[in-house]
Amino acid sequence: MGKLLFEKTSKDRRGVEPVAPDVPRSKASSRLKGLMREDIAGFPELGEVDVVRHYTLLSRRNFGVDSNFYPLGSCTMKHNPKINEDLCRLPGFAALHPYSPEDLSQGALELMSRLEGYLCEVTGMDAVTLQPAAGAHGEFAGMLLIKKYFEDKKEKRTKVLIPDTAHGTNPASANLAGFKVVKISSEGSPVITTESIKKAMDKETAALMLTNPNTLGLFEEHIMEIAEVVHSMGGFVYCDGANLNALMGLAKLGAMGVDLVQLNLHKTFSTPHGGGGPGSGPLAVKKKLEPYLPVPRIIETKGKYSLKFDSKKTIGRMKAFYGNFAMMVRAYSYIRRMGPEGLKRASETAILSANYIKEKLKGDFHLPFDRPCMHECVFTHKRQAEKGVVTLDVAKALIDKGIHPPTVYFPLVVDGAIMIEPTETENIETIDCFIRAMQDIAKRAETDPESLKNAPKTTGTERVDETKAAREPVLRWSKKA
Amino acid sequence: MASKTVTPYIPHTEGDIRRMCEAANVGSIDELVKSVLPEKLRLKSGLKLPKGLSEQELKAHVEGVSSKNKGANAIKSFLGAGAYNHYSPAAVNHILLRSEFFTSYTPYQPEASQGTLQAIFEYQTLICQLTGMDISNASLYDGASATAEAALMARRVTGRNKVVIAGSVHPEYRETTRTYLYGSDETPLEAPFDTKTGLLDIKAAEAALDDAACLIIQSPNFFGTIENVKELAELAHSKGALLVVVISEALSMAFLTPAGELGADIVVGDGQSFGNALSYGGPYLGFMGLSGKFTRQMPGRVVGETVDKTGKRSFCLTFATREQHIRREKATSNICTNQGLAALACSVYLALLGKTGLMELASLNIDKAEFLKKKLSAIKGVEIAFSSDTFNEFVIRTKKNPEVILAALKKKNIVGGLALKRFYPEMKSHILVTATEMNTAADIEEFARELKRVS
Amino acid sequence: MDFPKDLKYTKEHEWVREEGDVVVIGITDYAQDSLGDVVFVELPEEGASLTASEPFGVVESVKAVSDLYSPINGTVLEVNDAIVDSPETINDDPYGEAWMLKVEPADKSELKDLLSADEYKAYVEEEK
């Protein structure tokens, strides 16, 4: 156990062989002699059984939502429905080439078109592109749309306002689009104040990027006034839709003055996280920005669907083809399964679960803002730090209890943040178990803090030396000389 | 009274809700929502969406939608152009469906995710072995965005702004690169291709390369032809520019000399061919292999080897200080979620085929394409457009209008290829055709027969 | 935490030592402690010119990255390559072995505007 594929290799061992040739050997091999590779040094040579065993054992060294409670704040680790895994693998979807003629792809185009409509309805926006492959990709697309819009209007707008509670992808995306990031300091306030925006907003500012609910799990209560301020100066309000799980069926971002919002299908709409993707980050916009959306657009005329590639004002393309289609099938299926009542119930229950945890744990952990939260709540390690126990220790101790840690050290505006998002798919017993685990850790931080410094001990891997990984980088396996 | 409605995936009973409300000091969920959402923003009516379906109904409905498509399983397809119809062994899917892999998150807590981390480390190694480069990242979205990220990276590394990209690079990859560079107020310069050979026009490229950050070429290129990577690397370097090689048919790497051995500085492309379904264009798999000199400038996540407290070999995400969650606006990219599961599919596929299997498959693909080439070029009214060597796709020139030809073939349940006029307006008579191990000799002969009939 | 009295300091957590006509620059004990294990440091070349308050390099730990700001205007005379190879020295000996640059100041009077050890210590206390 613990060996890499390359260390289990045995020369000439075969796995799955390709189909037998039914065409003659071509002369290509002799023609291309100088350009052909003779070998792939170090490439694995294993039997099929070896490969299956290798990956099966690897999978067991992982926590997943199916096996562990995963309260990662802002990630919405809700259950990934199995039926959706079956549906996206239907041959009519899985074997469909992106350049397949339109009349042979009506099912795919219909699904995408309807999904666009559903996402508009949930967010209260006018048009959607499904092309971005992830949230950050959608943010980048949104920033480019804004850039093109102002270029068209011949207005020189170089700045984007971003609060210090924002997810790192926000300033990174704004920067990629050529904007200068102006940081809005929260100055201890749990929500953005209208004052702080009034002070910063001017005619050189293209947009304000905010997250609602914000990364402290709180609703940005001044959003309407803030949107007023930004709009009055001709700017746009961009919303990072990562926390949409708090709002479905309860409120629409479009009605709050939001002009653009990217959605994360792998968060709110149940598509699996896959250990780091693939995701899908559709971008929804108000009518004003529709002409700038990436191509192609999906057009419906009398029940027939087609792709429209020409667009005078489009920003172009974010990637090849149409987006992560298999994720769209899953999200479409999820929305059809849940229906409007189900989506509303999901958001309501997510909010209730987070508040339940907040109330139960505020006696043991420092709660920087004691007020009703939305779908996630944020604590800090302030009390435990007095005994030398920090957020990192709390996280590692939870692993030993079979619980994946919450999001840690984010947002940066509080010291040692612990961001907990239970989602609506966890039953009360699981949540109570988590609460008891946290309370136990809090107790041990008081009575025996040293015992928390050595966690985790039960996963087969103890605390990993991340410093060594950075100081002595080894980023691939190499054969020992 | 107990509620009669069941909400999928939500386990809470009335009793559970009551208990949670009590602990949260509210009389009901409604009261709680009222306390967090301003009155005027609260929706007064339900979302206008179709009513929820039972799982049984959902299955029937979505199966109905999928039956309105005719994929490569239902027709004889000779389409390539950046998305390839290859056979994926059954074990790939079964391993992907192990929920510890697909329901897990980004491995930020290494002690709870050694499975994912080791799999990514192995993936990085496989990409290095195939591309001949020193290091690889954990994946990017797709070949097109990987090309764009390579252009941005070349600019950072060289301190120059100009990007030169061959016209024979996949049109959608070029368009994506153009869109990404628009963010930096830069427009890539397109270097034309030779209309006889289908290869990059070296003389034209030479002129364009002064002060360029990079030359971006694709090999095999969009037309399937194999570029002279060594010569182009020397040319780019002589001008102080980096050479970026793009590969959209990853299988070609198992046949051709690795670009890393021919002088490439960055190798990017799409790993869709390795274990990832056609799936109407996504999710695919962007890969990036590069010289070790550029480690700190590389976009995307990367996994490194280290030890745990007991000295046991372990893996963790590393060099995170380049990334958005730490560097924010100064990050090398904005990428967060990448294509984790697609990279896993790729690794499992490659491990199952193994060295010999993969090299045999690459040879077979060339043989299939050469067989198709021979059969089609024997037809009156059909010519092979370019004289250069190709891998598993090539361009034919037809006397009759390609649209007419393809329409006729479609009636016979054959999708004969991609008419190139939509991407290259001057190529009105050209069709890009592809053959893989999924096209039997009988299919190929039928294609030739029907094409002859309609030519 | 160390605040050697013979040094001058900046609000960006650099220290400065006068050695005749040459000025030596590094980062403080507080800085290395906040960063955690240092894994990488990027410094300018010999001969590079420094502008007061402008970044001249970068220091990285596993979880954080900080720009290094020049306390004064001047020219780089010598770079401590040893710490580029062994960045952990910055954690072990921030005021001694882990000096970063030896600089020829453009105007020695600029040193007067820097913080004394007591002023810097007070500043750090307040930041906490």
Short mmCIF file of C-alpha atoms in Angstrom, two decimals, chain B residues 3-410:
data_model
loop_
_atom_site.label_atom_id
_atom_site.label_comp_id
_atom_site.label_asym_id
_atom_site.label_seq_id
_atom_site.Cartn_x
_atom_site.Cartn_y
_atom_site.Cartn_z
CA SER B 3 -46.51 16.75 5.99
CA LYS B 4 -47.49 14.60 3.04
CA THR B 5 -44.96 16.14 0.67
CA VAL B 6 -41.57 14.55 0.42
CA THR B 7 -38.78 16.86 -0.60
CA PRO B 8 -35.98 14.93 -2.28
CA TYR B 9 -32.67 14.64 -0.41
CA ILE B 10 -34.01 16.61 2.58
CA PRO B 11 -34.43 14.23 5.51
CA HIS B 12 -35.98 16.58 8.10
CA THR B 13 -39.30 15.60 9.64
CA GLU B 14 -41.74 18.05 11.19
CA GLY B 15 -40.32 17.02 14.55
CA ASP B 16 -36.75 17.73 13.45
CA ILE B 17 -37.76 21.16 12.17
CA ARG B 18 -39.51 21.94 15.42
CA ARG B 19 -36.47 20.97 17.48
CA MET B 20 -34.13 23.05 15.36
CA CYS B 21 -36.46 26.06 15.48
CA GLU B 22 -36.62 25.79 19.24
CA ALA B 23 -32.85 25.74 19.59
CA ALA B 24 -32.58 28.65 17.15
CA ASN B 25 -35.11 30.63 19.21
CA VAL B 26 -37.66 30.98 16.43
CA GLY B 27 -41.27 29.82 16.25
CA SER B 28 -40.99 28.60 12.64
CA ILE B 29 -38.77 28.56 9.57
CA ASP B 30 -40.86 31.37 8.18
CA GLU B 31 -40.08 33.51 11.20
CA LEU B 32 -36.36 32.78 10.78
CA VAL B 33 -36.39 33.71 7.10
CA LYS B 34 -38.25 36.91 7.97
CA SER B 35 -35.47 37.83 10.37
CA VAL B 36 -32.70 37.50 7.79
CA LEU B 37 -34.33 38.80 4.63
CA PRO B 38 -35.75 42.32 4.27
CA GLU B 39 -39.52 42.24 3.77
CA LYS B 40 -39.58 43.97 0.41
CA LEU B 41 -37.14 41.45 -1.08
CA ARG B 42 -38.97 38.34 0.05
CA LEU B 43 -40.72 36.53 -2.80
CA LYS B 44 -44.48 36.56 -2.44
CA SER B 45 -45.11 33.75 -4.93
CA GLY B 46 -43.30 30.57 -5.93
CA LEU B 47 -40.65 30.31 -8.63
CA LYS B 48 -42.11 29.75 -12.09
CA LEU B 49 -40.53 26.37 -12.67
CA PRO B 50 -42.08 23.06 -13.67
CA LYS B 51 -43.43 21.09 -10.72
CA GLY B 52 -41.00 18.62 -9.19
CA LEU B 53 -40.91 15.09 -10.58
CA SER B 54 -40.56 11.77 -8.82
CA GLU B 55 -37.32 9.97 -9.61
CA GLN B 56 -39.20 7.55 -11.83
CA GLU B 57 -40.77 10.40 -13.82
CA LEU B 58 -37.50 12.26 -13.99
CA LYS B 59 -35.76 9.26 -15.50
CA ALA B 60 -38.43 8.85 -18.16
CA HIS B 61 -38.39 12.55 -18.97
CA VAL B 62 -34.63 12.91 -19.31
CA GLU B 63 -34.35 9.66 -21.27
CA GLY B 64 -36.88 11.18 -23.63
CA VAL B 65 -34.74 14.30 -24.01
CA SER B 66 -31.62 12.25 -24.68
CA SER B 67 -33.42 10.20 -27.32
CA LYS B 68 -33.77 13.36 -29.40
CA ASN B 69 -30.01 13.18 -29.94
CA LYS B 70 -28.14 10.88 -32.25
CA GLY B 71 -24.64 10.44 -30.91
CA ALA B 72 -21.68 8.40 -32.06
CA ASN B 73 -23.43 5.34 -30.65
CA ALA B 74 -26.32 5.75 -33.08
CA ILE B 75 -24.60 6.97 -36.25
CA LYS B 76 -21.27 6.36 -37.97
CA SER B 77 -19.19 9.37 -36.99
CA PHE B 78 -16.03 10.66 -38.62
CA LEU B 79 -15.93 13.84 -36.58
CA GLY B 80 -12.81 15.01 -34.71
CA ALA B 81 -11.68 18.63 -34.65
CA GLY B 82 -10.85 18.83 -30.96
CA ALA B 83 -13.19 16.14 -29.62
CA TYR B 84 -12.38 12.48 -30.31
CA ASN B 85 -14.45 9.31 -30.30
CA HIS B 86 -12.32 6.75 -28.44
CA TYR B 87 -13.18 3.60 -26.54
CA SER B 88 -13.05 4.01 -22.78
CA PRO B 89 -12.63 0.74 -20.81
CA ALA B 90 -15.51 0.02 -18.42
CA ALA B 91 -13.25 0.15 -15.36
CA VAL B 92 -12.72 3.90 -15.85
CA ASN B 93 -16.34 4.71 -15.14
CA HIS B 94 -16.59 2.33 -12.22
CA ILE B 95 -13.61 3.90 -10.53
CA LEU B 96 -14.90 7.40 -11.22
CA LEU B 97 -18.17 6.43 -9.59
CA ARG B 98 -16.48 5.50 -6.33
CA SER B 99 -18.11 8.19 -4.28
CA GLU B 100 -15.00 8.86 -2.20
CA PHE B 101 -13.55 10.27 -5.41
CA PHE B 102 -16.49 12.09 -6.91
CA THR B 103 -18.20 13.43 -3.80
CA SER B 104 -15.04 14.77 -2.25
CA TYR B 105 -13.83 18.32 -2.35
CA THR B 106 -10.53 19.96 -3.28
CA PRO B 107 -7.87 18.30 -1.13
CA TYR B 108 -7.13 21.26 1.15
CA GLN B 109 -6.95 18.93 4.19
CA PRO B 110 -4.25 16.51 3.08
CA GLU B 111 -4.74 14.06 5.96
CA ALA B 112 -8.30 13.44 4.77
CA SER B 113 -7.60 13.31 1.05
CA GLN B 114 -4.46 11.30 0.29
CA GLY B 115 -6.46 9.36 -2.30
CA THR B 116 -7.19 12.42 -4.43
CA LEU B 117 -3.74 13.89 -3.84
CA GLN B 118 -1.80 10.80 -4.84
CA ALA B 119 -4.03 10.37 -7.91
CA ILE B 120 -3.25 13.95 -8.97
CA PHE B 121 0.49 13.47 -8.34
CA GLU B 122 0.37 10.40 -10.59
CA TYR B 123 -1.60 12.38 -13.21
CA GLN B 124 1.04 15.14 -13.14
CA THR B 125 3.73 12.52 -13.68
CA LEU B 126 1.87 10.94 -16.61
CA ILE B 127 1.53 14.32 -18.31
CA CYS B 128 5.26 14.96 -17.84
CA GLN B 129 6.06 11.57 -19.34
CA LEU B 130 3.80 12.11 -22.34
CA THR B 131 4.82 15.73 -23.06
CA GLY B 132 8.49 15.34 -22.18
CA MET B 133 8.31 18.37 -19.86
CA ASP B 134 9.60 18.80 -16.29
CA ILE B 135 6.41 19.66 -14.42
CA SER B 136 2.65 19.68 -14.87
CA ASN B 137 -0.23 21.27 -12.99
CA ALA B 138 -3.30 19.47 -11.66
CA SER B 139 -5.42 20.44 -14.72
CA LEU B 140 -7.08 23.44 -16.36
CA TYR B 141 -10.59 23.66 -17.83
CA ASP B 142 -9.85 22.53 -21.38
CA GLY B 143 -7.34 22.78 -24.23
CA ALA B 144 -8.62 26.19 -25.33
CA SER B 145 -8.35 27.90 -21.94
CA ALA B 146 -5.02 26.12 -21.32
CA THR B 147 -3.72 27.70 -24.55
CA ALA B 148 -4.90 31.10 -23.34
CA GLU B 149 -3.26 30.59 -19.92
CA ALA B 150 -0.02 29.61 -21.68
CA ALA B 151 -0.10 32.88 -23.64
CA LEU B 152 -0.60 34.87 -20.44
CA MET B 153 2.19 32.95 -18.76
CA ALA B 154 4.62 33.51 -21.63
CA ARG B 155 3.98 37.24 -21.33
CA ARG B 156 4.72 37.16 -17.60
CA VAL B 157 7.88 35.11 -18.02
CA THR B 158 9.42 37.06 -20.90
CA GLY B 159 8.15 40.48 -19.90
CA ARG B 160 6.94 40.94 -23.50
CA ASN B 161 3.38 41.58 -24.63
CA LYS B 162 3.04 40.31 -28.19
CA VAL B 163 1.55 36.86 -28.76
CA VAL B 164 1.86 35.13 -32.14
CA ILE B 165 -0.51 32.25 -32.81
CA ALA B 166 -0.60 30.01 -35.89
CA GLY B 167 -3.78 30.11 -37.98
CA SER B 168 -3.64 26.32 -37.98
CA VAL B 169 -4.37 26.19 -34.25
CA HIS B 170 -7.97 25.10 -33.49
CA PRO B 171 -10.21 28.11 -34.29
CA GLU B 172 -12.03 27.93 -30.97
CA TYR B 173 -8.72 27.76 -29.09
CA ARG B 174 -7.60 30.88 -30.97
CA GLU B 175 -10.85 32.64 -30.20
CA THR B 176 -10.52 31.79 -26.52
CA THR B 177 -6.94 33.08 -26.47
CA ARG B 178 -8.14 36.29 -28.11
CA THR B 179 -10.85 36.68 -25.44
CA TYR B 180 -8.42 36.10 -22.54
CA LEU B 181 -5.89 38.54 -24.02
CA TYR B 182 -8.61 41.14 -24.42
CA GLY B 183 -8.48 41.35 -20.62
CA SER B 184 -4.90 42.59 -21.00
CA ASP B 185 -5.77 44.87 -23.95
CA GLU B 186 -3.71 42.71 -26.24
CA THR B 187 -4.68 41.14 -29.57
CA PRO B 188 -2.81 38.03 -30.69
CA LEU B 189 -1.16 38.17 -34.10
CA GLU B 190 -2.12 35.35 -36.40
CA ALA B 191 0.61 33.68 -38.42
CA PRO B 192 -0.78 32.17 -41.63
CA PHE B 193 -0.42 28.56 -42.79
CA ASP B 194 0.83 27.30 -46.13
CA THR B 195 -2.14 26.32 -48.29
CA LYS B 196 -0.22 23.47 -49.92
CA THR B 197 1.23 21.76 -46.89
CA GLY B 198 -1.29 22.77 -44.23
CA LEU B 199 1.68 23.70 -42.03
CA LEU B 200 2.66 27.02 -40.49
CA ASP B 201 4.26 29.39 -42.99
CA ILE B 202 7.69 29.73 -41.39
CA LYS B 203 8.77 32.79 -43.35
CA ALA B 204 5.63 34.67 -42.33
CA ALA B 205 6.02 33.56 -38.71
CA GLU B 206 9.64 34.72 -38.64
CA ALA B 207 8.65 38.25 -39.54
CA ALA B 208 5.95 38.34 -36.89
CA LEU B 209 8.12 37.05 -34.04
CA ASP B 210 10.17 40.17 -33.26
CA ASP B 211 9.50 41.15 -29.64
CA ALA B 212 7.03 38.31 -29.24
CA ALA B 213 6.50 36.63 -25.89
CA CYS B 214 5.65 33.35 -27.58
CA LEU B 215 4.82 31.48 -30.75
CA ILE B 216 1.82 29.22 -30.29
CA ILE B 217 1.52 26.27 -32.67
CA GLN B 218 -0.60 23.13 -32.66
CA SER B 219 0.81 19.75 -33.64
CA PRO B 220 -0.87 17.76 -35.04
CA ASN B 221 -2.65 20.95 -36.01
CA PHE B 222 -6.35 21.59 -36.65
CA PHE B 223 -5.97 20.09 -40.15
CA GLY B 224 -4.34 16.99 -38.67
CA THR B 225 -0.92 17.77 -40.11
CA ILE B 226 2.28 17.35 -38.09
CA GLU B 227 4.35 20.52 -37.71
CA ASN B 228 8.14 20.72 -37.60
CA VAL B 229 8.28 21.46 -33.90
CA LYS B 230 12.10 21.41 -33.67
CA GLU B 231 12.54 24.00 -36.40
CA LEU B 232 9.83 26.22 -34.92
CA ALA B 233 11.37 25.98 -31.44
CA GLU B 234 14.71 27.13 -32.86
CA LEU B 235 13.00 29.98 -34.67
CA ALA B 236 11.08 31.15 -31.59
CA HIS B 237 14.16 30.95 -29.36
CA SER B 238 16.28 32.85 -31.86
CA LYS B 239 13.85 35.71 -31.38
CA GLY B 240 13.78 35.43 -27.60
CA ALA B 241 10.27 34.03 -27.62
CA LEU B 242 8.91 30.89 -25.97
CA LEU B 243 7.46 28.04 -28.01
CA VAL B 244 4.02 26.89 -26.89
CA VAL B 245 2.87 23.61 -28.45
CA VAL B 246 -0.86 22.83 -28.36
CA ILE B 247 -2.15 19.28 -28.65
CA SER B 248 -5.89 18.70 -29.01
CA GLU B 249 -5.68 14.97 -29.83
CA ALA B 250 -3.80 13.74 -26.75
CA LEU B 251 -3.38 10.25 -28.23
CA SER B 252 -0.90 11.67 -30.72
CA MET B 253 1.55 12.06 -27.82
CA ALA B 254 1.84 8.27 -27.66
CA PHE B 255 3.09 8.18 -31.24
CA LEU B 256 5.10 11.32 -31.92
CA THR B 257 8.37 12.48 -30.36
CA PRO B 258 7.42 14.49 -27.26
CA ALA B 259 7.34 18.25 -27.85
CA GLY B 260 9.47 18.64 -24.73
CA GLU B 261 12.35 16.86 -26.49
CA LEU B 262 12.00 19.13 -29.51
CA GLY B 263 12.40 22.40 -27.68
CA ALA B 264 8.90 23.33 -26.50
CA ASP B 265 8.81 25.55 -23.41
CA ILE B 266 5.14 25.00 -22.61
CA VAL B 267 2.97 22.13 -23.86
CA VAL B 268 -0.79 22.47 -23.45
CA GLY B 269 -3.80 20.66 -24.81
CA ASP B 270 -6.84 18.60 -24.09
CA GLY B 271 -6.87 15.17 -22.48
CA GLN B 272 -10.46 14.40 -23.49
CA SER B 273 -9.30 11.45 -25.60
CA PHE B 274 -8.15 9.71 -22.44
CA GLY B 275 -11.22 8.38 -20.69
CA ASN B 276 -13.52 11.41 -21.01
CA ALA B 277 -16.76 11.06 -22.98
CA LEU B 278 -17.63 13.32 -25.93
CA SER B 279 -20.53 14.64 -23.87
CA TYR B 280 -21.50 17.44 -26.26
CA GLY B 281 -18.32 19.36 -25.56
CA GLY B 282 -17.69 19.06 -21.84
CA PRO B 283 -16.32 18.48 -19.30
CA TYR B 284 -12.98 18.00 -21.01
CA LEU B 285 -9.47 18.26 -19.59
CA GLY B 286 -6.93 21.02 -20.04
CA PHE B 287 -3.36 19.87 -19.42
CA MET B 288 -0.21 21.95 -19.11
CA GLY B 289 3.35 20.67 -19.04
CA LEU B 290 6.21 23.10 -18.69
CA SER B 291 9.86 23.69 -18.03
CA GLY B 292 10.82 23.60 -14.34
CA LYS B 293 12.15 27.16 -14.73
CA PHE B 294 8.58 28.43 -14.79
CA THR B 295 7.21 26.68 -11.69
CA ARG B 296 6.34 29.86 -9.82
CA GLN B 297 4.62 31.34 -12.86
CA MET B 298 2.47 28.30 -13.55
CA PRO B 299 -1.29 28.73 -13.23
CA GLY B 300 -3.48 26.18 -11.50
CA ARG B 301 -3.12 23.84 -8.59
CA VAL B 302 -0.17 21.53 -8.16
CA VAL B 303 0.44 18.59 -5.83
CA GLY B 304 3.83 17.98 -4.25
CA GLU B 305 5.41 15.06 -2.42
CA THR B 306 6.38 15.39 1.22
CA VAL B 307 6.22 13.40 4.45
CA ASP B 308 3.85 13.30 7.40
CA LYS B 309 4.77 13.55 11.06
CA THR B 310 5.85 9.90 11.16
CA GLY B 311 8.08 10.29 8.11
CA LYS B 312 5.68 8.46 5.81
CA ARG B 313 5.50 9.65 2.21
CA SER B 314 2.46 11.88 1.74
CA PHE B 315 1.15 14.40 -0.73
CA CYS B 316 -0.30 17.91 -0.43
CA LEU B 317 -1.24 20.92 -2.51
CA THR B 318 1.77 23.17 -2.73
CA PHE B 319 2.98 26.50 -4.15
CA ALA B 320 -0.40 27.84 -3.15
CA THR B 321 1.07 31.30 -2.82
CA ARG B 322 0.74 31.68 -6.62
CA GLU B 323 -2.98 31.10 -6.43
CA GLN B 324 -6.01 33.34 -6.01
CA HIS B 325 -6.91 32.41 -2.48
CA ILE B 326 -3.62 33.80 -1.20
CA ARG B 327 -2.26 36.13 -3.88
CA ARG B 328 -5.70 37.49 -4.84
CA GLU B 329 -5.28 40.13 -7.55
CA LYS B 330 -1.60 39.27 -7.99
CA ALA B 331 -2.27 35.58 -8.60
CA THR B 332 -0.90 33.79 -11.66
CA SER B 333 -4.48 32.95 -12.64
CA ASN B 334 -7.97 33.16 -11.15
CA ILE B 335 -8.55 29.43 -11.42
CA CYS B 336 -9.96 27.66 -8.38
CA THR B 337 -12.09 24.60 -9.29
CA ASN B 338 -10.38 22.79 -12.13
CA GLN B 339 -11.19 19.43 -13.79
CA GLY B 340 -10.25 17.02 -10.97
CA LEU B 341 -12.45 14.09 -11.91
CA ALA B 342 -11.58 14.41 -15.62
CA ALA B 343 -7.89 14.19 -14.68
CA LEU B 344 -8.68 11.07 -12.66
CA ALA B 345 -10.49 9.53 -15.64
CA CYS B 346 -7.43 10.31 -17.76
CA SER B 347 -5.05 8.66 -15.27
CA VAL B 348 -7.17 5.55 -14.88
CA TYR B 349 -7.50 5.23 -18.66
CA LEU B 350 -3.75 5.57 -19.17
CA ALA B 351 -3.00 3.10 -16.37
CA LEU B 352 -5.42 0.56 -17.87
CA LEU B 353 -3.99 0.79 -21.35
CA GLY B 354 -0.42 1.01 -20.13
CA LYS B 355 2.59 1.88 -22.22
CA THR B 356 2.27 -0.82 -24.87
CA GLY B 357 -1.51 -0.59 -25.11
CA LEU B 358 -1.41 3.16 -25.59
CA MET B 359 1.34 3.04 -28.22
CA GLU B 360 -0.47 0.26 -30.05
CA LEU B 361 -3.69 2.29 -29.98
CA ALA B 362 -1.91 5.33 -31.42
CA SER B 363 -0.51 3.19 -34.27
CA LEU B 364 -3.92 1.73 -34.91
CA ASN B 365 -5.43 5.22 -35.16
CA ILE B 366 -2.89 6.24 -37.77
CA ASP B 367 -3.50 3.02 -39.70
CA LYS B 368 -7.26 3.60 -39.65
CA ALA B 369 -6.83 7.16 -40.88
CA GLU B 370 -4.40 6.11 -43.62
CA PHE B 371 -6.86 3.42 -44.72
CA LEU B 372 -9.62 6.03 -44.85
CA LYS B 373 -7.31 8.39 -46.74
CA LYS B 374 -6.57 5.74 -49.34
CA LYS B 375 -10.23 4.87 -49.85
CA LEU B 376 -11.37 8.50 -50.10
CA SER B 377 -8.57 9.71 -52.36
CA ALA B 378 -9.44 6.96 -54.83
CA ILE B 379 -12.83 8.63 -55.39
CA LYS B 380 -13.18 10.89 -58.40
CA GLY B 381 -13.95 14.40 -57.18
CA VAL B 382 -12.19 13.93 -53.87
CA GLU B 383 -8.62 15.01 -53.15
CA ILE B 384 -6.40 15.05 -50.08
CA ALA B 385 -5.97 18.78 -49.46
CA PHE B 386 -2.54 18.87 -47.82
CA SER B 387 0.63 17.04 -48.68
CA SER B 388 2.04 16.74 -45.15
CA ASP B 389 1.97 13.77 -42.84
CA THR B 390 -1.03 13.48 -40.54
CA PHE B 391 -2.01 11.55 -37.39
CA ASN B 392 -5.68 10.45 -37.24
CA GLU B 393 -7.39 13.31 -39.06
CA PHE B 394 -6.90 15.01 -42.44
CA VAL B 395 -8.61 17.41 -44.81
CA ILE B 396 -10.22 16.43 -48.12
CA ARG B 397 -11.21 18.77 -50.93
CA THR B 398 -14.41 17.89 -52.79
CA LYS B 399 -15.61 19.00 -56.21
CA LYS B 400 -19.19 19.05 -54.98
CA ASN B 401 -20.29 21.42 -52.24
CA PRO B 402 -19.37 19.89 -48.84
CA GLU B 403 -22.78 20.82 -47.40
CA VAL B 404 -24.52 18.82 -50.13
CA ILE B 405 -22.19 15.90 -49.60
CA LEU B 406 -22.54 15.86 -45.82
CA ALA B 407 -26.33 16.15 -46.05
CA ALA B 408 -26.48 13.16 -48.37
CA LEU B 409 -24.21 11.14 -46.11
CA LYS B 410 -26.33 12.03 -43.10
#
